[in-house]
Short mmCIF file of C-alpha atoms in Angstrom, two decimals:
data_model
loop_
_atom_site.label_atom_id
_atom_site.label_comp_id
_atom_site.label_asym_id
_atom_site.label_seq_id
_atom_site.Cartn_x
_atom_site.Cartn_y
_atom_site.Cartn_z
CA MET A 2 208.90 109.24 -139.72
CA ALA A 3 207.21 112.04 -141.65
CA THR A 4 207.33 114.32 -138.59
CA GLY A 5 211.01 113.59 -138.02
CA ASP A 6 211.91 114.25 -141.68
CA SER A 7 210.07 117.58 -141.73
CA VAL A 8 211.82 118.70 -138.56
CA LEU A 9 215.22 117.73 -139.95
CA ASP A 10 214.47 119.44 -143.28
CA SER A 11 213.47 122.65 -141.52
CA LEU A 12 216.66 122.59 -139.44
CA GLU A 13 218.78 122.08 -142.56
CA GLU A 14 217.03 124.97 -144.28
CA LEU A 15 217.76 127.22 -141.29
CA ASP A 16 221.45 126.23 -141.38
CA ASP A 17 221.72 126.88 -145.12
CA PHE A 18 219.91 130.17 -144.75
CA SER A 19 222.18 131.42 -141.94
CA ASP A 20 225.33 130.35 -143.85
CA SER A 21 224.38 132.33 -146.91
CA GLY A 22 223.48 135.43 -144.87
CA SER A 23 220.34 136.09 -142.84
CA ASP A 24 217.99 139.09 -142.91
CA TYR A 25 219.64 140.28 -139.77
CA GLU A 26 223.09 140.45 -141.44
CA VAL A 27 221.65 142.18 -144.51
CA THR A 28 219.99 144.73 -142.26
CA ILE A 29 223.22 145.50 -140.43
CA LYS A 30 225.13 146.05 -143.69
CA ALA A 31 222.44 148.32 -145.03
CA SER A 32 222.37 150.31 -141.81
CA LYS A 33 226.09 150.91 -142.05
CA ARG A 34 225.70 152.30 -145.55
CA LYS A 35 222.87 154.55 -144.33
CA LYS A 36 225.01 155.73 -141.46
CA ARG A 37 227.69 157.01 -143.82
CA ALA A 38 225.07 158.96 -145.78
CA VAL A 39 223.78 160.84 -142.69
CA PRO A 40 226.03 163.86 -141.93
CA ALA A 41 224.88 164.62 -138.40
CA PRO A 42 226.65 162.65 -135.64
CA GLN A 43 224.37 160.33 -133.75
CA PRO A 44 224.72 157.80 -130.92
CA PRO A 45 226.04 154.44 -132.19
CA LYS A 46 223.14 152.14 -131.29
CA ARG A 47 220.05 154.30 -131.86
CA PRO A 48 220.79 155.23 -135.50
CA ARG A 49 221.41 151.54 -136.33
CA ARG A 50 217.96 150.60 -135.15
CA LYS A 51 216.39 153.46 -137.13
CA ALA A 52 218.40 152.56 -140.20
CA ALA A 53 217.32 148.98 -139.87
CA LEU A 54 213.71 150.06 -139.65
CA LYS A 55 214.07 152.19 -142.73
CA VAL A 56 215.58 149.38 -144.75
CA THR A 57 212.94 146.86 -143.70
CA SER A 58 210.12 149.33 -144.26
CA SER A 59 211.28 150.02 -147.79
CA SER A 60 211.17 146.34 -148.73
CA SER A 61 208.43 144.87 -146.54
CA PRO A 62 206.15 145.86 -143.65
CA ILE A 63 207.57 145.91 -140.17
CA PRO A 64 207.03 142.46 -138.65
CA THR A 65 205.21 142.15 -135.40
CA PRO A 66 207.55 141.20 -132.56
CA PRO A 67 207.02 137.55 -131.60
CA ASP A 68 205.50 136.65 -128.28
CA PRO A 69 208.36 135.38 -126.06
CA SER A 70 206.17 132.82 -124.31
CA LEU A 71 204.84 131.47 -127.61
CA GLN A 72 208.35 131.29 -129.06
CA GLN A 73 209.55 129.39 -126.01
CA GLN A 74 206.69 126.88 -126.35
CA GLN A 75 207.53 126.32 -130.02
CA GLN A 76 211.19 125.71 -129.18
CA GLN A 77 210.24 123.22 -126.48
CA GLN A 78 207.89 121.44 -128.91
CA GLN A 79 210.63 121.23 -131.54
CA GLN A 80 213.05 119.81 -128.98
CA GLN A 81 210.51 117.18 -127.92
CA ASN A 82 209.83 116.24 -131.55
CA SER A 83 213.55 116.02 -132.21
CA ARG A 84 214.06 113.79 -129.20
CA GLY A 85 211.08 111.64 -130.18
CA THR A 86 212.37 111.31 -133.71
CA SER A 87 215.81 110.32 -132.55
CA ARG A 88 214.32 107.69 -130.25
CA GLN A 89 212.28 106.20 -133.07
CA VAL A 90 215.23 106.01 -135.43
CA SER A 91 217.60 104.52 -132.88
CA SER A 92 215.20 102.03 -131.30
CA ARG A 93 214.39 100.06 -134.43
CA PRO A 94 217.90 98.80 -135.22
CA VAL A 95 218.41 97.86 -131.59
CA ARG A 96 215.23 95.80 -131.55
CA ARG A 97 216.14 94.12 -134.81
CA VAL A 98 219.53 93.08 -133.49
CA TYR A 99 217.98 91.82 -130.26
CA GLU A 100 215.45 89.67 -132.05
CA GLY A 101 218.13 88.28 -134.32
CA ASN A 102 220.33 87.26 -131.42
CA GLN A 103 217.48 85.82 -129.39
CA GLY A 104 216.11 83.33 -131.92
CA ILE A 105 213.46 80.75 -131.14
CA SER A 106 213.28 79.33 -127.62
CA ALA A 107 212.39 75.92 -126.23
CA GLU A 108 209.12 77.38 -124.93
CA ASP A 109 208.24 78.64 -128.41
CA ILE A 110 208.72 75.20 -129.94
CA TYR A 111 206.79 73.51 -127.12
CA ASP A 112 203.86 75.94 -127.44
CA ALA A 113 203.75 75.39 -131.20
CA VAL A 114 203.74 71.61 -130.78
CA ARG A 115 201.18 71.64 -127.97
CA SER A 116 198.75 73.91 -129.80
CA GLY A 117 199.02 71.97 -133.05
CA LYS A 118 198.14 75.13 -134.99
CA SER A 119 201.61 76.07 -136.22
CA ALA A 120 203.24 74.77 -139.38
CA MET A 121 206.06 72.50 -138.26
CA VAL A 122 208.11 73.40 -141.32
CA ALA A 123 208.16 77.05 -140.27
CA VAL A 124 209.00 76.13 -136.67
CA VAL A 125 211.88 73.89 -137.75
CA ASP A 126 213.18 76.49 -140.21
CA GLU A 127 213.27 79.12 -137.47
CA TRP A 128 215.14 76.74 -135.19
CA LEU A 129 217.59 75.90 -137.99
CA ASP A 130 218.42 79.60 -138.32
CA SER A 131 219.30 79.64 -134.63
CA TYR A 132 221.37 76.45 -134.95
CA LYS A 133 223.32 77.80 -137.92
CA ARG A 134 224.28 80.90 -135.91
CA SER A 135 225.45 78.77 -132.98
CA ARG A 136 225.13 75.01 -132.98
CA GLU A 137 225.66 74.79 -129.20
CA VAL A 138 222.83 77.24 -128.54
CA GLY A 139 220.59 75.51 -131.09
CA LEU A 140 221.22 72.08 -129.59
CA LEU A 141 220.53 73.45 -126.10
CA VAL A 142 217.18 74.83 -127.26
CA LEU A 143 216.23 71.46 -128.73
CA ILE A 144 217.30 69.57 -125.59
CA ASN A 145 215.23 71.82 -123.33
CA PHE A 146 212.26 71.39 -125.66
CA ILE A 147 212.55 67.62 -125.24
CA VAL A 148 212.86 67.97 -121.46
CA GLN A 149 209.75 70.14 -121.37
CA SER A 150 207.87 67.69 -123.60
CA CYS A 151 208.63 64.98 -121.03
CA GLY A 152 206.80 67.01 -118.38
CA CYS A 153 209.94 68.03 -116.49
CA LYS A 154 210.26 71.55 -115.08
CA GLY A 155 214.06 71.38 -115.02
CA VAL A 156 216.28 73.24 -117.46
CA VAL A 157 219.59 72.18 -118.99
CA SER A 158 222.04 75.08 -118.80
CA ARG A 159 224.98 75.80 -121.08
CA GLU A 160 227.38 74.89 -118.27
CA MET A 161 225.67 71.51 -117.83
CA LEU A 162 225.88 70.82 -121.55
CA ASP A 163 229.58 71.70 -121.70
CA ASN A 164 230.79 70.05 -118.49
CA MET A 165 228.46 67.12 -117.74
CA GLN A 166 227.86 63.75 -119.36
CA ASN A 167 224.37 62.70 -120.45
CA ALA A 168 224.02 60.41 -117.43
CA GLU A 169 224.80 63.30 -115.07
CA ILE A 170 222.39 65.61 -116.86
CA ILE A 171 219.61 63.01 -116.70
CA SER A 172 220.31 62.40 -113.01
CA THR A 173 220.04 66.13 -112.29
CA LEU A 174 216.80 66.41 -114.24
CA THR A 175 215.37 63.37 -112.47
CA LYS A 176 215.84 65.07 -109.11
CA GLU A 177 213.92 68.10 -110.36
CA PHE A 178 211.09 66.01 -111.80
CA ASN A 179 207.84 66.11 -109.88
CA GLU A 180 207.59 62.51 -108.73
CA ASP A 181 204.17 63.06 -107.16
CA SER A 182 202.65 63.83 -110.55
CA VAL A 183 202.07 60.86 -112.84
CA ASN A 184 200.81 63.03 -115.69
CA TYR A 185 202.98 64.28 -118.52
CA PRO A 186 202.04 65.59 -121.98
CA LEU A 187 201.92 62.15 -123.63
CA SER A 188 199.73 60.78 -120.83
CA THR A 189 197.15 63.57 -120.86
CA PRO A 190 193.73 62.05 -121.57
CA GLY A 191 191.39 63.37 -124.21
CA PRO A 192 191.91 64.96 -127.62
CA GLN A 193 194.83 67.01 -126.32
CA LEU A 194 196.96 63.84 -126.13
CA LYS A 195 196.25 62.92 -129.74
CA ARG A 196 197.04 66.43 -130.95
CA PHE A 197 200.28 66.68 -128.96
CA LYS A 198 201.51 63.25 -130.04
CA ALA A 199 200.79 63.93 -133.70
CA SER A 200 202.53 67.31 -133.58
CA LEU A 201 205.52 65.89 -131.71
CA CYS A 202 205.97 63.10 -134.27
CA GLU A 203 205.58 65.56 -137.12
CA PHE A 204 208.23 67.84 -135.61
CA ALA A 205 210.71 64.96 -135.45
CA GLN A 206 210.04 63.91 -139.03
CA VAL A 207 210.26 67.45 -140.41
CA LEU A 208 213.49 67.98 -138.49
CA VAL A 209 215.14 65.02 -140.22
CA ARG A 210 213.85 65.99 -143.64
CA SER A 211 215.07 69.57 -143.25
CA CYS A 212 218.55 68.38 -142.25
CA ARG A 213 218.92 65.49 -144.69
CA ASN A 214 221.21 67.32 -147.14
CA SER A 215 223.75 68.80 -144.73
CA LEU A 216 223.27 69.02 -140.97
CA ILE A 217 222.44 65.36 -140.59
CA TYR A 218 226.09 64.64 -141.43
CA ASP A 219 227.76 67.30 -139.26
CA GLU A 220 228.64 64.65 -136.64
CA TYR A 221 227.26 66.81 -133.86
CA LEU A 222 223.52 67.43 -133.96
CA PHE A 223 222.02 63.98 -134.43
CA PRO A 224 224.68 61.99 -132.55
CA SER A 225 224.23 64.31 -129.55
CA LEU A 226 220.46 64.24 -129.80
CA LEU A 227 220.18 60.48 -130.21
CA ALA A 228 222.64 59.84 -127.37
CA LEU A 229 220.52 61.92 -125.00
CA LEU A 230 217.29 60.22 -126.10
CA THR A 231 218.89 56.82 -125.64
CA GLY A 232 219.86 57.73 -122.08
CA LEU A 233 216.41 59.12 -121.30
CA SER A 234 214.74 55.96 -122.63
CA ASP A 235 216.42 54.01 -119.83
CA SER A 236 215.31 56.42 -117.11
CA GLN A 237 213.21 55.39 -114.12
CA VAL A 238 210.85 58.29 -114.79
CA ARG A 239 208.04 57.20 -117.07
CA GLY A 240 207.69 60.64 -118.65
CA PHE A 241 211.33 60.55 -119.74
CA ARG A 242 211.14 56.93 -120.83
CA HIS A 243 207.96 57.17 -122.89
CA THR A 244 208.62 60.52 -124.59
CA SER A 245 212.27 59.87 -125.45
CA THR A 246 211.47 56.44 -126.89
CA LEU A 247 208.79 57.88 -129.15
CA LEU A 248 211.06 60.69 -130.33
CA ALA A 249 214.01 58.36 -130.90
CA MET A 250 211.90 56.01 -133.00
CA LYS A 251 210.45 58.84 -135.09
CA LEU A 252 213.93 60.23 -135.69
CA MET A 253 215.03 56.72 -136.60
CA THR A 254 212.18 56.45 -139.10
CA GLY A 255 213.33 59.72 -140.65
CA LEU A 256 216.88 58.39 -140.87
CA VAL A 257 215.62 55.24 -142.59
CA GLU A 258 213.83 57.35 -145.20
CA VAL A 259 216.98 59.39 -145.82
CA ALA A 260 219.06 56.21 -146.03
CA VAL A 261 216.75 54.84 -148.73
CA ILE A 262 217.10 58.05 -150.75
CA VAL A 263 220.89 57.92 -150.44
CA SER A 264 220.90 54.26 -151.48
CA VAL A 265 218.86 55.02 -154.60
CA GLN A 266 221.19 57.89 -155.48
CA LEU A 267 224.18 55.63 -154.94
CA GLN A 268 222.78 52.92 -157.21
CA THR A 269 221.93 55.44 -159.93
CA THR A 270 225.37 57.03 -159.81
CA GLN A 271 227.06 53.63 -159.83
CA ARG A 272 225.13 52.63 -162.97
CA GLN A 273 226.16 55.85 -164.68
CA TYR A 274 229.77 55.21 -163.79
CA ASP A 275 229.61 51.63 -165.04
CA MET A 276 228.06 52.75 -168.33
CA GLU A 277 230.78 55.34 -168.84
CA ASN A 278 233.48 52.87 -167.89
CA SER A 279 232.14 50.28 -170.35
CA LYS A 280 232.85 52.57 -173.28
CA LYS A 281 236.02 52.31 -175.31
CA ALA A 282 239.05 54.12 -173.99
CA HIS A 283 238.94 56.93 -176.55
CA ASP A 284 235.19 57.47 -175.98
CA ARG A 285 235.34 57.76 -172.21
CA ALA A 286 234.98 61.16 -170.59
CA SER A 287 237.65 61.18 -167.91
CA ASP A 288 236.31 64.29 -166.21
CA ARG A 289 232.84 62.76 -166.08
CA MET A 290 234.19 59.54 -164.57
CA GLU A 291 236.16 61.41 -161.91
CA GLU A 292 233.07 63.40 -161.00
CA LEU A 293 230.94 60.25 -160.74
CA GLN A 294 233.59 58.49 -158.67
CA ALA A 295 233.74 61.41 -156.24
CA THR A 296 229.94 61.36 -155.93
CA ILE A 297 229.97 57.61 -155.28
CA SER A 298 232.54 58.01 -152.50
CA GLU A 299 230.52 60.81 -150.91
CA LEU A 300 227.28 58.83 -151.02
CA GLN A 301 228.99 55.77 -149.56
CA GLU A 302 230.26 57.85 -146.63
CA LYS A 303 226.78 59.24 -146.05
CA ARG A 304 225.26 55.76 -146.15
CA GLU A 305 227.78 54.46 -143.62
CA GLU A 306 227.17 57.38 -141.28
CA LEU A 307 223.41 56.88 -141.45
CA SER A 308 223.79 53.16 -140.78
CA SER A 309 225.97 53.89 -137.76
CA MET A 310 223.38 56.24 -136.25
CA MET A 311 220.52 53.83 -136.95
CA ASN A 312 222.32 50.86 -135.43
CA ALA A 313 223.28 52.80 -132.31
CA THR A 314 219.72 54.04 -131.86
CA PHE A 315 218.11 50.66 -132.44
CA ARG A 316 220.40 48.85 -130.01
CA GLY A 317 220.41 51.64 -127.45
CA VAL A 318 216.67 52.14 -127.04
CA PHE A 319 214.98 49.45 -124.98
CA ILE A 320 212.47 47.48 -127.03
CA ARG A 321 208.84 48.45 -126.44
CA VAL A 322 205.61 48.43 -128.38
CA VAL A 323 206.38 51.76 -130.03
CA CYS A 324 209.70 50.33 -131.23
CA ILE A 325 208.01 47.33 -132.84
CA GLU A 326 205.48 49.62 -134.53
CA GLU A 327 208.28 51.61 -136.12
CA LEU A 328 210.22 48.44 -136.96
CA GLY A 329 207.28 47.31 -139.07
CA MET A 330 207.53 50.54 -141.06
CA TRP A 331 211.29 50.11 -141.49
CA LEU A 332 210.77 46.61 -142.85
CA LYS A 333 208.49 47.99 -145.55
CA THR A 334 210.55 51.10 -146.27
CA ASP A 335 214.02 49.54 -146.35
CA PRO A 336 213.73 45.72 -146.48
CA GLU A 337 217.28 45.41 -147.80
CA ASP A 338 218.70 46.51 -144.45
CA PHE A 339 216.05 45.46 -141.95
CA LEU A 340 214.65 42.21 -143.31
CA ASN A 341 217.29 40.05 -141.64
CA ASP A 342 217.73 38.09 -138.44
CA GLY A 343 219.56 40.99 -136.78
CA TYR A 344 216.26 42.88 -136.53
CA LEU A 345 213.63 40.18 -136.91
CA LYS A 346 214.77 38.50 -133.70
CA TYR A 347 213.35 41.40 -131.71
CA LEU A 348 209.93 40.64 -133.12
CA GLY A 349 210.24 37.08 -131.88
CA TRP A 350 211.30 38.19 -128.42
CA THR A 351 208.40 40.59 -127.97
CA LEU A 352 205.86 38.10 -129.32
CA HIS A 353 206.79 35.78 -126.45
CA ASP A 354 207.24 38.38 -123.72
CA LYS A 355 206.56 36.58 -120.40
CA VAL A 356 207.10 39.66 -118.23
CA GLU A 357 204.64 41.89 -120.11
CA PRO A 358 202.08 39.65 -121.85
CA ASN A 359 200.16 42.66 -123.15
CA THR A 360 203.23 43.65 -125.15
CA GLY A 361 203.11 40.42 -127.12
CA ILE A 362 199.38 40.81 -127.74
CA ASP A 363 199.84 44.37 -128.99
CA ASN A 364 202.69 43.32 -131.24
CA ARG A 365 200.69 40.46 -132.74
CA LYS A 366 197.86 42.88 -133.49
CA TYR A 367 200.27 45.29 -135.16
CA ILE A 368 202.03 42.61 -137.21
CA THR A 369 198.65 41.31 -138.39
CA LYS A 370 197.68 44.85 -139.39
CA GLN A 371 200.92 45.32 -141.32
CA SER A 372 200.50 41.97 -143.06
CA VAL A 373 197.02 42.93 -144.24
CA THR A 374 198.38 46.26 -145.48
CA VAL A 375 201.16 44.58 -147.46
CA MET A 376 198.77 42.03 -148.98
#
């Protein structure tokens, strides 16, 4: 930038200097005055050169004529510097705009989750910026991240998202899945599996927490996401089934936590309204009561929307061990909603699973662990 500024400054100085009158113009004017003073007639061009030499010699020494080849090299160098400067100035805004439009990709999120070295809050925040610019593009990025996390090489295009139902999308992805390979990220043995699973669960939880104040209620992101995960959980492909079930349950756990927060806020606001309403008529603050009533209505709508998403997810995802593990957490986090026969019956069914006896054994171990924790 320093080189470009100096070149531009020198060019501006040359323009200002030529506008005000250059040495060459001053020399010509002086030569004309000298010509009138000389009585003898002389050829027109030769006396001008001599007069010019006289004027310049009186004020300063006669400059040495510049080397034409050296002058040409300097001009070429200035032109190259000018072109280089213009390229530097113009390329930066273009790159900035390109990066802003590109946003985070599904591969970026997957690499961050797989490595386990990136802060999930920063990853989610970057994705949220992309979603706020275009919710369709943001949802598509998240869907392709889920597909990649399942071990599928297929990609969901914008046309597929706009024109196909979830069942059709899953059917297309199933055809592109490598059926010969039984390995997928959540089945990889060794420490890599533990790291990937922990990062994947953390991503889901951070996503819900980051959206809990606004985007979770936009009636687009989470309903679309949970509907796809519900469909994938019923797939014949184990990679789809296992990964989508885990993600759906972790998202559900996040929704339960948000629902508890909303319930506490609703109870607090309701108490404040009741206290204000219990005052005498002339002591009541009508504006305050209207504000509290509006807040109560808003919180009730949020609570109903959260309950709708949780019920659809719970009933849509086929019951497995991972579901029972999360159900135990929901019972402790929000017993008011989950400690009833509508949810407890699933525990009874899995404890007496005749098709998969190991499922009942695992569930009994988990319930015993949770009981010890509560005690």
